[in-house]
RNA sequence: GGAGAGAUGGCCGAGCGGUCUAAGGCGCACGCCUGGAGAGCGUGUUACGCUAACCCCGUACGUGGGUUCAAAUCCCACUCUCUCCGCCA
């Protein structure tokens, strides 16, 4: 959520930010008009309330001095003011909700570090790690490798659940599980994150707090009679966990890691990645979330990104880091680094993690504050990143570690998690 | 699903029509004391809106509505938490 005070003070900055994100800057004028009107009503109504309070005081005082005192004049006057207040309050509430409706559609302001650009093509590569493997045979895509081993079943998945689902079997299922344990171990033991296991169903307001709602409702799965949402990422829980809380500065940064399934409708991605398990409705992800002070959040983002990169390095998967440009930035993010892993089937780097600094955007929505050194309240900054998307990591392992005979070499670090299996099958 | 209890400040907890932002305690901050720390003593300490800032003023005792000149306090609905029973991995 963007601070309304900031919108009032520097509307042009916000408008420019919206334009950079290909969003509509006219929203700001609408908000300002509503805000001015609302403030006018509020101050009118405050004056009336002050007047009524004074009258009530007088009544109380009179009654205290003399129980039989005639206070009907005050009472009559107060009654009339009361009616006025009531209708004013209704007006204020209406204006408030109208204003709120628009403000909650505004995305976060990109940071100065975010490259300017209209779309994906103008994202900026920051660094590369590792060399894409040169195959001396024709490498297969994972949607052939898996089924050939009889360990990945797209047909059964779609028979039971429809398109964009996958069933893993046998050693590939085990490899998937190994990845999860491995990632959690690295982040907890080596990087100091606290492991969390979270509900996959959350209430509507939890989706609002992290910015999924109201704008992206069509992206989410919703349960009907109870209005629960299936989480599209564990971030919903981790970043919303401290809603309406006041944290102490000495506890910051808070670092959480959670493994969860993620559920996404993938509305509007009809032609994209229809083969394989790159884009499915249900996938698994290990998610990192931090809460920190505003002063440290950009440094913390560098560290969080490095933490996610560490997984790729330990698995010896070649990747690059890309800074998303303003036009490609997610709703709540001020700065985002995507990690892209090399996939032989695409002959391209493909997103496997997205690490963002949401600054105070989510903290305002979720009302997560802390007391700073001067004992003043301030909003925390929140960060999140995948560490990593498990399904896509599995794909990357299968494709990059494939052998000419269709078998898969298990990455060294995963062997202990596979009870010693070095080659699949 | 059935029965009951509850929701008050950073936390615990009192208040059950006006003098209540709200006793008391804990915590926190500052001061005194101390070689230092602790204990003890003293002072201060809700947030938000409005404001350049302060003061004033307004709002807020789970949420929404109602009664009243006036609601933390009375009434209604809802949400959530807890206890017991039922069902259940």
Short mmCIF file of C-alpha atoms (C1' of nucleotides) in Angstrom, two decimals:
data_model
loop_
_atom_site.label_atom_id
_atom_site.label_comp_id
_atom_site.label_asym_id
_atom_site.label_seq_id
_atom_site.Cartn_x
_atom_site.Cartn_y
_atom_site.Cartn_z
CA UNK A 1 0.00 0.00 0.00
CA UNK A 2 1.25 3.43 -0.86
CA UNK A 3 1.15 5.99 1.93
CA UNK A 4 -1.67 8.45 1.27
CA UNK A 5 0.45 11.22 2.76
CA UNK A 6 3.10 10.52 0.18
CA UNK A 7 0.50 10.63 -2.58
CA UNK A 8 -0.62 14.04 -1.34
CA UNK A 9 2.92 15.34 -0.98
CA UNK A 10 4.50 14.13 -4.18
CA UNK A 11 1.79 13.03 -6.60
CA UNK A 12 4.11 13.50 -9.57
CA UNK A 13 6.63 11.02 -8.26
CA UNK A 14 3.91 8.41 -7.84
CA UNK A 15 2.46 9.16 -11.26
CA UNK A 16 5.85 8.73 -12.84
CA UNK A 17 6.28 5.43 -11.02
CA UNK A 18 2.94 4.22 -12.32
CA UNK A 19 3.84 5.22 -15.85
CA UNK A 20 7.12 3.31 -15.56
CA UNK A 21 5.14 0.23 -14.61
CA UNK A 22 2.75 0.68 -17.53
CA UNK A 23 0.01 1.47 -15.04
CA UNK A 24 -2.51 4.25 -15.19
CA UNK A 25 -1.27 7.53 -13.61
CA UNK A 26 -4.76 9.03 -13.73
CA UNK A 27 -5.66 6.97 -10.69
CA UNK A 28 -3.66 9.45 -8.66
CA UNK A 29 -5.90 12.36 -9.65
CA UNK A 30 -8.95 10.32 -8.72
CA UNK A 31 -7.44 9.52 -5.36
CA UNK A 32 -6.47 13.12 -4.66
CA UNK A 33 -9.97 14.36 -5.52
CA UNK A 34 -11.57 11.80 -3.24
CA UNK A 35 -9.04 12.51 -0.52
CA UNK A 36 -9.66 16.26 -0.56
CA UNK A 37 -13.38 15.70 -0.36
CA UNK A 38 -13.00 13.16 2.41
CA UNK A 39 -10.79 15.42 4.48
CA UNK A 40 -13.27 18.25 4.13
CA UNK A 41 -16.04 16.04 5.51
CA UNK A 42 -13.85 14.68 8.27
CA UNK A 43 -12.90 18.09 9.59
CA UNK A 44 -16.51 19.29 9.41
CA UNK A 45 -17.61 16.24 11.33
CA UNK A 46 -14.82 16.52 13.89
CA UNK A 47 -16.02 20.02 14.71
CA UNK A 48 -19.54 18.78 15.24
CA UNK A 49 -18.30 16.00 17.46
CA UNK A 50 -16.29 18.42 19.56
CA UNK A 51 -19.41 20.51 19.97
CA UNK A 52 -21.51 17.54 21.02
CA UNK A 53 -18.88 16.35 23.47
CA UNK A 54 -18.86 19.81 25.07
CA UNK A 55 -22.63 19.73 25.42
CA UNK A 56 -22.54 16.28 26.98
CA UNK A 57 -19.97 17.49 29.45
CA UNK A 58 -22.24 20.34 30.41
CA UNK A 59 -25.18 17.98 30.91
CA UNK A 60 -23.06 15.74 33.10
CA UNK A 61 -21.84 18.68 35.14
CA UNK A 62 -25.32 20.14 35.65
CA UNK A 63 -26.71 16.77 36.65
CA UNK A 64 -23.88 16.27 39.09
CA UNK A 65 -24.59 19.60 40.77
CA UNK A 66 -28.34 19.37 40.74
CA UNK A 67 -30.18 16.25 39.74
CA UNK A 68 -33.37 18.15 38.98
CA UNK A 69 -31.66 20.73 36.74
CA UNK A 70 -33.34 21.47 33.45
CA UNK A 71 -30.97 20.35 30.74
CA UNK A 72 -33.50 19.99 27.97
CA UNK A 73 -31.99 22.82 25.97
CA UNK A 74 -28.59 21.12 25.80
CA UNK A 75 -30.17 17.77 25.14
CA UNK A 76 -32.26 19.11 22.30
CA UNK A 77 -29.29 20.79 20.67
CA UNK A 78 -27.14 17.74 21.10
CA UNK A 79 -29.78 15.57 19.51
CA UNK A 80 -29.82 17.69 16.37
CA UNK A 81 -26.02 17.66 16.15
CA UNK A 82 -26.09 13.90 16.67
CA UNK A 83 -28.23 13.43 13.59
CA UNK A 84 -25.93 15.61 11.56
CA UNK A 85 -22.92 13.62 12.78
CA UNK A 86 -24.54 10.38 11.83
CA UNK A 87 -25.20 11.40 8.26
CA UNK A 88 -21.73 12.96 7.97
CA UNK A 89 -20.12 9.76 9.24
CA UNK A 90 -21.92 7.79 6.58
CA UNK A 91 -20.55 10.12 3.94
CA UNK A 92 -17.04 9.82 5.37
CA UNK A 93 -17.23 6.03 5.43
CA UNK A 94 -18.37 5.98 1.83
CA UNK A 95 -15.57 8.27 0.68
CA UNK A 96 -13.05 6.28 2.70
CA UNK A 97 -14.02 3.01 1.10
CA UNK A 98 -13.96 4.55 -2.37
CA UNK A 99 -10.51 5.93 -1.73
CA UNK A 100 -9.28 2.69 -0.21
CA UNK A 101 -10.54 0.73 -3.20
CA UNK A 102 -8.34 2.70 -5.56
CA UNK A 103 -5.31 3.02 -3.31
CA UNK A 104 -5.18 -0.72 -2.79
CA UNK A 105 -4.83 -1.17 -6.55
CA UNK A 106 -1.64 0.88 -6.65
CA UNK A 107 1.56 -1.13 -6.98
CA UNK A 108 4.71 -0.40 -5.03
CA UNK A 109 7.07 2.35 -6.18
CA UNK A 110 10.12 0.94 -7.98
CA UNK A 111 13.40 1.69 -6.24
CA UNK A 112 16.06 3.81 -7.95
CA UNK A 113 18.07 0.64 -8.42
CA UNK A 114 15.38 -0.85 -10.62
CA UNK A 115 16.27 -0.47 -14.28
CA UNK A 116 13.78 1.47 -16.36
CA UNK A 117 12.17 -0.47 -19.12
CA UNK A 118 8.87 -1.34 -20.73
CA UNK A 119 8.93 -5.11 -20.56
CA UNK A 120 10.85 -8.30 -19.99
CA UNK A 121 13.21 -7.60 -22.87
CA UNK A 122 14.68 -4.67 -20.95
CA UNK A 123 15.57 -6.61 -17.83
CA UNK A 124 19.23 -6.29 -17.00
CA UNK A 125 21.55 -9.23 -16.53
CA UNK A 126 23.64 -8.74 -13.41
CA UNK A 127 25.88 -11.81 -13.40
CA UNK A 128 26.28 -15.37 -14.59
CA UNK A 129 27.49 -18.41 -12.74
CA UNK A 130 28.64 -21.66 -14.35
CA UNK A 131 28.80 -22.69 -17.97
CA UNK A 132 25.92 -24.38 -19.80
CA UNK A 133 26.94 -27.95 -20.42
CA UNK A 134 27.94 -28.89 -23.96
CA UNK A 135 26.25 -32.16 -24.86
CA UNK A 136 27.90 -34.64 -27.21
CA UNK A 137 24.46 -36.14 -27.82
CA UNK A 138 20.99 -34.73 -28.37
CA UNK A 139 19.65 -33.84 -24.91
CA UNK A 140 16.01 -34.58 -24.23
CA UNK A 141 13.50 -32.30 -22.58
CA UNK A 142 12.28 -33.41 -19.14
CA UNK A 143 8.85 -34.27 -20.56
CA UNK A 144 10.56 -37.03 -22.51
CA UNK A 145 13.19 -37.99 -19.94
CA UNK A 146 10.70 -38.50 -17.11
CA UNK A 147 8.10 -40.54 -18.97
CA UNK A 148 10.85 -42.61 -20.66
CA UNK A 149 12.01 -43.64 -17.21
CA UNK A 150 8.38 -44.29 -16.28
CA UNK A 151 8.80 -41.87 -13.41
CA UNK A 152 6.79 -38.89 -14.62
CA UNK A 153 3.20 -39.23 -15.74
CA UNK A 154 1.40 -36.39 -17.46
CA UNK A 155 -1.42 -38.54 -18.84
CA UNK A 156 -2.63 -39.86 -15.51
CA UNK A 157 -2.30 -36.40 -14.05
CA UNK A 158 -4.55 -34.89 -16.69
CA UNK A 159 -6.98 -37.84 -16.53
CA UNK A 160 -7.54 -37.18 -12.85
CA UNK A 161 -6.93 -33.45 -12.53
CA UNK A 162 -6.83 -31.89 -16.00
CA UNK A 163 -4.11 -30.10 -17.87
CA UNK A 164 -1.09 -28.53 -16.20
CA UNK A 165 -0.60 -31.19 -13.55
CA UNK A 166 2.07 -33.81 -13.14
CA UNK A 167 2.52 -37.05 -11.26
CA UNK A 168 6.01 -38.01 -10.09
CA UNK A 169 6.88 -41.59 -9.42
CA UNK A 170 9.55 -43.73 -7.91
CA UNK A 171 13.10 -42.23 -7.94
CA UNK A 172 12.01 -38.94 -9.48
CA UNK A 173 9.46 -38.51 -6.71
CA UNK A 174 12.26 -39.29 -4.27
CA UNK A 175 14.55 -36.81 -6.00
CA UNK A 176 11.87 -34.17 -5.63
CA UNK A 177 11.66 -34.92 -1.92
CA UNK A 178 15.44 -34.90 -1.66
CA UNK A 179 15.53 -31.40 -3.15
CA UNK A 180 13.08 -30.15 -0.57
CA UNK A 181 15.06 -31.54 2.36
CA UNK A 182 18.31 -30.33 0.91
CA UNK A 183 17.07 -26.78 0.41
CA UNK A 184 15.54 -26.59 3.86
CA UNK A 185 18.74 -27.90 5.44
CA UNK A 186 20.95 -25.39 3.66
CA UNK A 187 18.74 -22.43 4.57
CA UNK A 188 18.24 -23.40 8.18
CA UNK A 189 21.69 -24.73 9.02
CA UNK A 190 23.92 -22.59 6.81
CA UNK A 191 21.86 -19.42 6.39
CA UNK A 192 20.09 -19.17 9.72
CA UNK A 193 16.47 -19.17 8.61
CA UNK A 194 13.78 -20.53 10.89
CA UNK A 195 11.89 -23.41 9.35
CA UNK A 196 8.13 -23.06 9.22
CA UNK A 197 5.40 -25.40 8.11
CA UNK A 198 2.33 -23.38 7.23
CA UNK A 199 -1.35 -23.82 6.32
CA UNK A 200 -2.13 -23.91 2.62
CA UNK A 201 -5.56 -22.38 3.11
CA UNK A 202 -5.80 -18.78 4.19
CA UNK A 203 -8.48 -16.20 4.71
CA UNK A 204 -9.27 -13.43 2.26
CA UNK A 205 -7.63 -10.71 4.33
CA UNK A 206 -4.37 -12.66 4.34
CA UNK A 207 -4.33 -12.53 0.56
CA UNK A 208 -4.92 -8.80 0.75
CA UNK A 209 -2.06 -8.21 3.16
CA UNK A 210 0.60 -9.52 0.78
CA UNK A 211 -0.95 -7.85 -2.26
CA UNK A 212 -2.58 -10.80 -4.07
CA UNK A 213 -5.98 -9.23 -3.58
CA UNK A 214 -7.95 -7.38 -4.70
CA UNK A 215 -6.12 -7.08 -8.00
CA UNK A 216 -5.25 -10.69 -8.78
CA UNK A 217 -8.23 -12.64 -7.55
CA UNK A 218 -8.60 -14.52 -10.83
CA UNK A 219 -5.10 -15.97 -10.32
CA UNK A 220 -6.06 -17.73 -7.10
CA UNK A 221 -7.99 -20.87 -6.25
CA UNK A 222 -10.80 -20.18 -3.86
CA UNK A 223 -12.89 -22.65 -1.88
CA UNK A 224 -16.55 -22.06 -2.19
CA UNK A 225 -18.62 -22.16 0.95
CA UNK A 226 -15.84 -20.93 3.24
CA UNK A 227 -14.07 -18.33 1.09
CA UNK A 228 -10.64 -19.76 1.81
CA UNK A 229 -7.84 -19.26 -0.68
CA UNK A 230 -5.24 -21.85 -1.62
CA UNK A 231 -1.90 -20.15 -1.19
CA UNK A 232 -0.08 -19.33 -4.45
CA UNK A 233 3.12 -19.19 -2.36
CA UNK A 234 4.11 -19.71 1.27
CA UNK A 235 4.98 -16.01 1.24
CA UNK A 236 1.30 -15.34 1.95
CA UNK A 237 1.70 -16.92 5.32
CA UNK A 238 5.28 -15.98 6.13
CA UNK A 239 4.91 -12.33 5.17
CA UNK A 240 1.46 -12.05 6.74
CA UNK A 241 2.32 -13.87 9.93
CA UNK A 242 3.09 -10.77 11.97
CA UNK A 243 0.00 -8.86 10.88
CA UNK A 244 -1.02 -6.20 13.41
CA UNK A 245 2.05 -6.88 15.48
CA UNK A 246 4.76 -4.61 16.79
CA UNK A 247 8.19 -6.18 16.54
CA UNK A 248 11.23 -5.12 18.49
CA UNK A 249 14.17 -3.84 16.56
CA UNK A 250 16.52 -6.17 18.42
CA UNK A 251 14.69 -9.18 16.93
CA UNK A 252 15.22 -7.96 13.37
CA UNK A 253 15.92 -9.26 10.86
CA UNK A 254 13.50 -12.15 11.19
CA UNK A 255 14.27 -14.88 8.68
CA UNK A 256 11.83 -17.62 7.80
CA UNK A 257 11.91 -20.51 5.37
CA UNK A 258 8.94 -22.68 4.50
CA UNK A 259 8.36 -25.47 2.09
CA UNK A 260 4.84 -25.61 0.71
CA UNK A 261 2.80 -26.54 -2.27
CA UNK A 262 1.68 -23.55 -4.31
CA UNK A 263 -1.56 -23.28 -6.23
CA UNK A 264 -2.01 -20.98 -9.20
CA UNK A 265 -4.69 -20.81 -11.83
CA UNK A 266 -2.23 -19.50 -14.42
CA UNK A 267 -5.09 -17.55 -15.98
CA UNK A 268 -3.98 -15.78 -19.13
CA UNK A 269 -1.00 -18.01 -19.85
CA UNK A 270 -2.83 -20.21 -22.33
CA UNK A 271 -0.19 -20.71 -24.98
CA UNK A 272 2.80 -20.63 -22.63
CA UNK A 273 4.85 -23.62 -21.56
CA UNK A 274 2.09 -26.09 -22.28
CA UNK A 275 4.47 -29.02 -22.27
CA UNK A 276 6.15 -30.44 -19.23
CA UNK A 277 6.08 -29.26 -15.65
CA UNK A 278 7.50 -25.77 -16.02
CA UNK A 279 4.11 -24.15 -15.61
CA UNK A 280 1.61 -26.19 -13.60
CA UNK A 281 -1.33 -25.39 -11.34
CA UNK A 282 0.25 -27.02 -8.33
CA UNK A 283 3.95 -26.99 -7.59
CA UNK A 284 6.28 -27.04 -4.66
CA UNK A 285 8.47 -24.27 -3.48
CA UNK A 286 10.84 -23.45 -0.67
CA UNK A 287 10.24 -19.84 0.20
CA UNK A 288 12.40 -17.34 2.05
CA UNK A 289 10.96 -14.32 3.85
CA UNK A 290 12.68 -11.62 5.88
CA UNK A 291 11.45 -8.78 8.04
CA UNK A 292 13.97 -6.01 8.58
CA UNK A 293 14.43 -2.30 9.15
CA UNK A 294 14.14 0.15 6.23
CA UNK A 295 17.84 1.00 6.51
CA UNK A 296 18.95 -2.57 5.86
CA UNK A 297 16.41 -3.91 3.39
CA UNK A 298 18.40 -3.48 0.21
CA UNK A 299 21.47 -5.14 1.73
CA UNK A 300 19.24 -7.88 3.05
CA UNK A 301 17.93 -8.43 -0.46
CA UNK A 302 21.47 -8.97 -1.73
CA UNK A 303 22.00 -11.55 0.99
CA UNK A 304 18.67 -13.25 0.41
CA UNK A 305 19.42 -13.51 -3.28
CA UNK A 306 22.83 -14.96 -2.48
CA UNK A 307 21.14 -17.50 -0.19
CA UNK A 308 18.92 -18.64 -3.06
CA UNK A 309 21.86 -18.69 -5.47
CA UNK A 310 23.76 -20.90 -3.07
CA UNK A 311 21.35 -23.76 -3.79
CA UNK A 312 22.05 -23.56 -7.51
CA UNK A 313 25.77 -23.42 -6.85
CA UNK A 314 25.71 -26.46 -4.60
CA UNK A 315 23.74 -28.31 -7.25
CA UNK A 316 26.19 -27.06 -9.86
CA UNK A 317 23.46 -25.72 -12.09
CA UNK A 318 24.44 -22.83 -14.37
CA UNK A 319 22.34 -19.73 -13.88
CA UNK A 320 22.21 -16.01 -14.26
CA UNK A 321 20.82 -13.18 -12.15
CA UNK A 322 18.55 -10.64 -13.78
CA UNK A 323 17.30 -7.37 -12.37
CA UNK A 324 13.69 -6.89 -13.42
CA UNK A 325 12.96 -3.58 -15.10
CA UNK A 326 10.12 -1.30 -14.02
CA UNK A 327 7.76 -2.68 -16.64
CA UNK A 328 8.25 -6.28 -15.51
CA UNK A 329 8.29 -5.73 -11.75
CA UNK A 330 5.73 -7.54 -9.59
CA UNK A 331 2.92 -5.67 -7.84
CA UNK A 332 4.44 -5.36 -4.38
CA UNK A 333 8.10 -5.20 -5.31
CA UNK A 334 10.42 -2.19 -5.35
CA UNK A 335 13.40 -4.21 -6.58
CA UNK A 336 13.49 -7.78 -7.86
CA UNK A 337 16.27 -10.14 -8.86
CA UNK A 338 15.20 -13.18 -10.80
CA UNK A 339 17.41 -16.23 -10.83
CA UNK A 340 17.29 -18.03 -14.14
CA UNK A 341 18.62 -21.54 -14.51
CA UNK A 342 19.91 -22.96 -17.76
CA UNK A 343 17.46 -25.39 -19.37
CA UNK A 344 18.81 -27.38 -22.34
CA UNK A 345 15.29 -28.10 -23.64
CA UNK A 346 14.65 -24.39 -24.10
CA UNK A 347 18.28 -23.50 -24.86
CA UNK A 348 17.56 -20.62 -22.51
CA UNK A 349 17.81 -19.41 -18.95
CA UNK A 350 14.43 -19.84 -17.27
CA UNK A 351 13.15 -18.31 -14.04
CA UNK A 352 13.64 -20.51 -11.01
CA UNK A 353 13.51 -17.90 -8.27
CA UNK A 354 12.35 -14.37 -7.78
CA UNK A 355 13.78 -12.34 -4.91
CA UNK A 356 12.14 -9.05 -4.02
CA UNK A 357 12.34 -6.19 -1.63
CA UNK A 358 8.75 -5.13 -1.00
CA UNK A 359 9.92 -2.25 1.20
CA UNK A 360 7.03 -1.12 3.43
CA UNK A 361 4.38 -2.02 0.86
CA UNK A 362 3.22 -5.26 2.48
CA UNK A 363 3.94 -4.00 5.98
CA UNK A 364 1.43 -1.20 5.47
CA UNK A 365 -1.19 -3.59 4.19
CA UNK A 366 -0.54 -6.03 6.99
CA UNK A 367 0.22 -3.34 9.59
CA UNK A 368 3.53 -4.79 10.73
CA UNK A 369 5.53 -2.22 12.65
CA UNK A 370 8.52 -2.03 14.93
CA UNK A 371 9.84 0.39 17.48
CA UNK A 372 13.01 2.02 16.22
CA UNK A 373 15.97 3.38 18.16
CA UNK A 374 14.15 6.62 19.00
CA UNK A 375 11.27 4.54 20.36
CA UNK A 376 9.14 5.59 17.39
CA UNK A 377 6.82 3.32 15.48
CA UNK A 378 7.75 2.56 11.91
CA UNK A 379 6.80 0.02 9.31
CA UNK A 380 9.19 -2.86 8.75
CA UNK A 381 10.41 -3.81 5.32
CA UNK A 382 9.60 -7.28 4.02
CA UNK A 383 11.52 -9.36 1.51
CA UNK A 384 10.76 -12.64 -0.13
CA UNK A 385 12.35 -15.00 -2.56
CA UNK A 386 12.13 -18.55 -3.75
CA UNK A 387 14.88 -20.68 -2.50
CA UNK A 388 14.01 -22.38 -4.88
CA UNK A 389 11.01 -23.44 -6.91
CA UNK A 390 11.30 -27.19 -6.37
CA UNK A 391 9.55 -28.37 -9.55
CA UNK A 392 11.70 -26.21 -11.78
CA UNK A 393 14.82 -27.26 -9.91
CA UNK A 394 13.85 -30.86 -10.53
CA UNK A 395 13.47 -30.09 -14.22
CA UNK A 396 16.86 -28.38 -14.26
CA UNK A 397 18.52 -31.36 -12.57
CA UNK A 398 16.91 -33.89 -14.92
CA UNK A 399 17.82 -31.98 -18.05
CA UNK A 400 21.31 -30.86 -17.06
CA UNK A 401 22.33 -34.17 -15.51
CA UNK A 402 20.97 -36.48 -18.20
CA UNK A 403 23.11 -39.17 -19.79
CA UNK A 404 23.04 -40.51 -23.36
CA UNK A 405 21.17 -43.64 -22.23
CA UNK A 406 18.39 -41.58 -20.69
CA UNK A 407 19.55 -42.09 -17.12
CA UNK A 408 20.08 -39.21 -14.69
CA UNK A 409 23.17 -38.67 -12.60
CA UNK A 410 22.19 -37.52 -9.11
CA UNK A 411 23.98 -34.28 -8.14
CA UNK A 412 26.64 -34.99 -5.50
CA UNK A 413 24.97 -33.04 -2.75
CA UNK A 414 21.72 -34.93 -3.24
CA UNK A 415 23.19 -38.43 -3.07
CA UNK A 416 22.96 -38.61 0.75
CA UNK A 417 19.35 -37.50 0.48
CA UNK A 418 18.75 -40.34 -2.02
CA UNK A 419 20.03 -43.06 0.30
CA UNK A 420 23.17 -43.33 -1.78
CA UNK A 421 21.59 -43.53 -5.22
CA UNK A 422 24.02 -42.03 -7.70
CA UNK A 423 22.23 -42.76 -10.92
CA UNK A 424 18.53 -42.95 -11.78
CA UNK A 425 17.21 -45.53 -12.45
"C1'" G B 1 -22.09 -30.43 14.37
"C1'" G B 2 -23.96 -29.61 19.96
"C1'" A B 3 -23.16 -26.94 24.91
"C1'" G B 4 -20.63 -23.18 27.57
"C1'" A B 5 -16.90 -19.16 28.48
"C1'" G B 6 -14.32 -15.15 26.65
"C1'" A B 7 -12.08 -10.87 23.28
"C1'" U B 8 -9.67 -4.02 27.00
"C1'" G B 9 -2.82 -0.63 25.95
"C1'" G B 10 3.89 -3.77 24.04
"C1'" C B 11 2.11 -7.87 27.71
"C1'" C B 12 -1.03 -9.41 32.05
"C1'" G B 13 -5.39 -7.51 34.05
"C1'" A B 14 -9.41 -4.13 36.58
"C1'" G B 15 -13.47 -1.34 35.04
"C1'" C B 16 -19.96 -2.92 33.71
"C1'" G B 17 -23.85 4.49 31.39
"C1'" G B 18 -21.01 10.70 31.96
"C1'" U B 19 -15.38 12.59 36.09
"C1'" C B 20 -12.26 6.39 31.35
"C1'" U B 21 -7.14 6.46 27.21
"C1'" A B 22 -8.88 3.54 30.82
"C1'" A B 23 -6.83 1.36 38.00
"C1'" G B 24 -2.92 -2.03 39.38
"C1'" G B 25 1.15 -4.93 37.77
"C1'" C B 26 4.94 -6.39 34.13
"C1'" G B 27 7.95 -4.43 30.39
"C1'" C B 28 10.45 -0.19 28.41
"C1'" A B 29 13.00 4.88 28.84
"C1'" C B 30 15.35 8.48 31.95
"C1'" G B 31 17.20 9.90 36.82
"C1'" C B 32 18.88 8.75 41.96
"C1'" C B 33 21.57 4.97 44.51
"C1'" U B 34 26.30 1.50 43.34
"C1'" G B 35 33.30 0.39 42.30
"C1'" G B 36 29.93 -2.14 38.71
"C1'" A B 37 25.46 -4.86 38.30
"C1'" G B 38 21.02 -6.20 40.80
"C1'" A B 39 17.46 -4.79 44.21
"C1'" G B 40 15.19 -0.32 45.80
"C1'" C B 41 13.29 4.73 45.03
"C1'" G B 42 11.50 8.69 41.69
"C1'" U B 43 9.69 10.38 36.89
"C1'" G B 44 7.82 9.22 32.24
"C1'" U B 45 5.48 5.72 28.69
"C1'" U B 46 -1.28 3.88 23.67
"C1'" A B 47 -1.93 4.39 18.68
"C1'" C B 48 -4.01 6.74 14.51
"C1'" G B 49 -5.98 11.21 12.09
"C1'" C B 50 -5.26 16.66 11.83
"C1'" U B 51 -0.27 19.82 12.07
"C1'" A B 52 6.04 21.84 9.18
"C1'" A B 53 6.14 20.61 14.42
"C1'" C B 54 3.71 21.41 19.06
"C1'" C B 55 -0.87 22.42 21.39
"C1'" C B 56 -5.94 21.91 20.60
"C1'" C B 57 -9.52 18.89 18.56
"C1'" G B 58 -11.31 14.13 16.69
"C1'" U B 59 -11.25 8.64 16.54
"C1'" A B 60 -10.26 3.80 18.60
"C1'" C B 61 -11.73 -1.14 24.50
"C1'" G B 62 -12.67 -8.02 18.53
"C1'" U B 63 -15.99 -6.32 13.91
"C1'" G B 64 -20.61 -4.21 12.29
"C1'" G B 65 -25.24 -2.22 13.71
"C1'" G B 66 -28.85 -0.41 17.57
"C1'" U B 67 -30.58 2.24 22.26
"C1'" U B 68 -29.08 7.11 24.58
"C1'" C B 69 -28.00 14.05 24.97
"C1'" A B 70 -23.78 10.60 26.27
"C1'" A B 71 -21.51 3.50 25.44
"C1'" A B 72 -15.41 -0.18 27.20
"C1'" U B 73 -20.03 -0.39 30.11
"C1'" C B 74 -26.95 -1.79 27.83
"C1'" C B 75 -29.25 -4.59 23.24
"C1'" C B 76 -28.65 -7.37 18.40
"C1'" A B 77 -25.72 -9.78 14.64
"C1'" C B 78 -21.09 -11.51 13.05
"C1'" U B 79 -15.88 -13.02 13.54
"C1'" C B 80 -12.19 -15.17 16.29
"C1'" U B 81 -10.14 -17.76 20.70
"C1'" C B 82 -10.66 -21.24 24.71
"C1'" U B 83 -13.22 -25.51 27.43
"C1'" C B 84 -16.39 -29.84 27.19
"C1'" C B 85 -19.15 -33.44 23.99
"C1'" G B 86 -19.63 -35.79 19.04
"C1'" C B 87 -17.00 -37.14 14.45
"C1'" C B 88 -12.14 -37.90 12.60
"C1'" A B 89 -6.10 -38.54 9.97
#
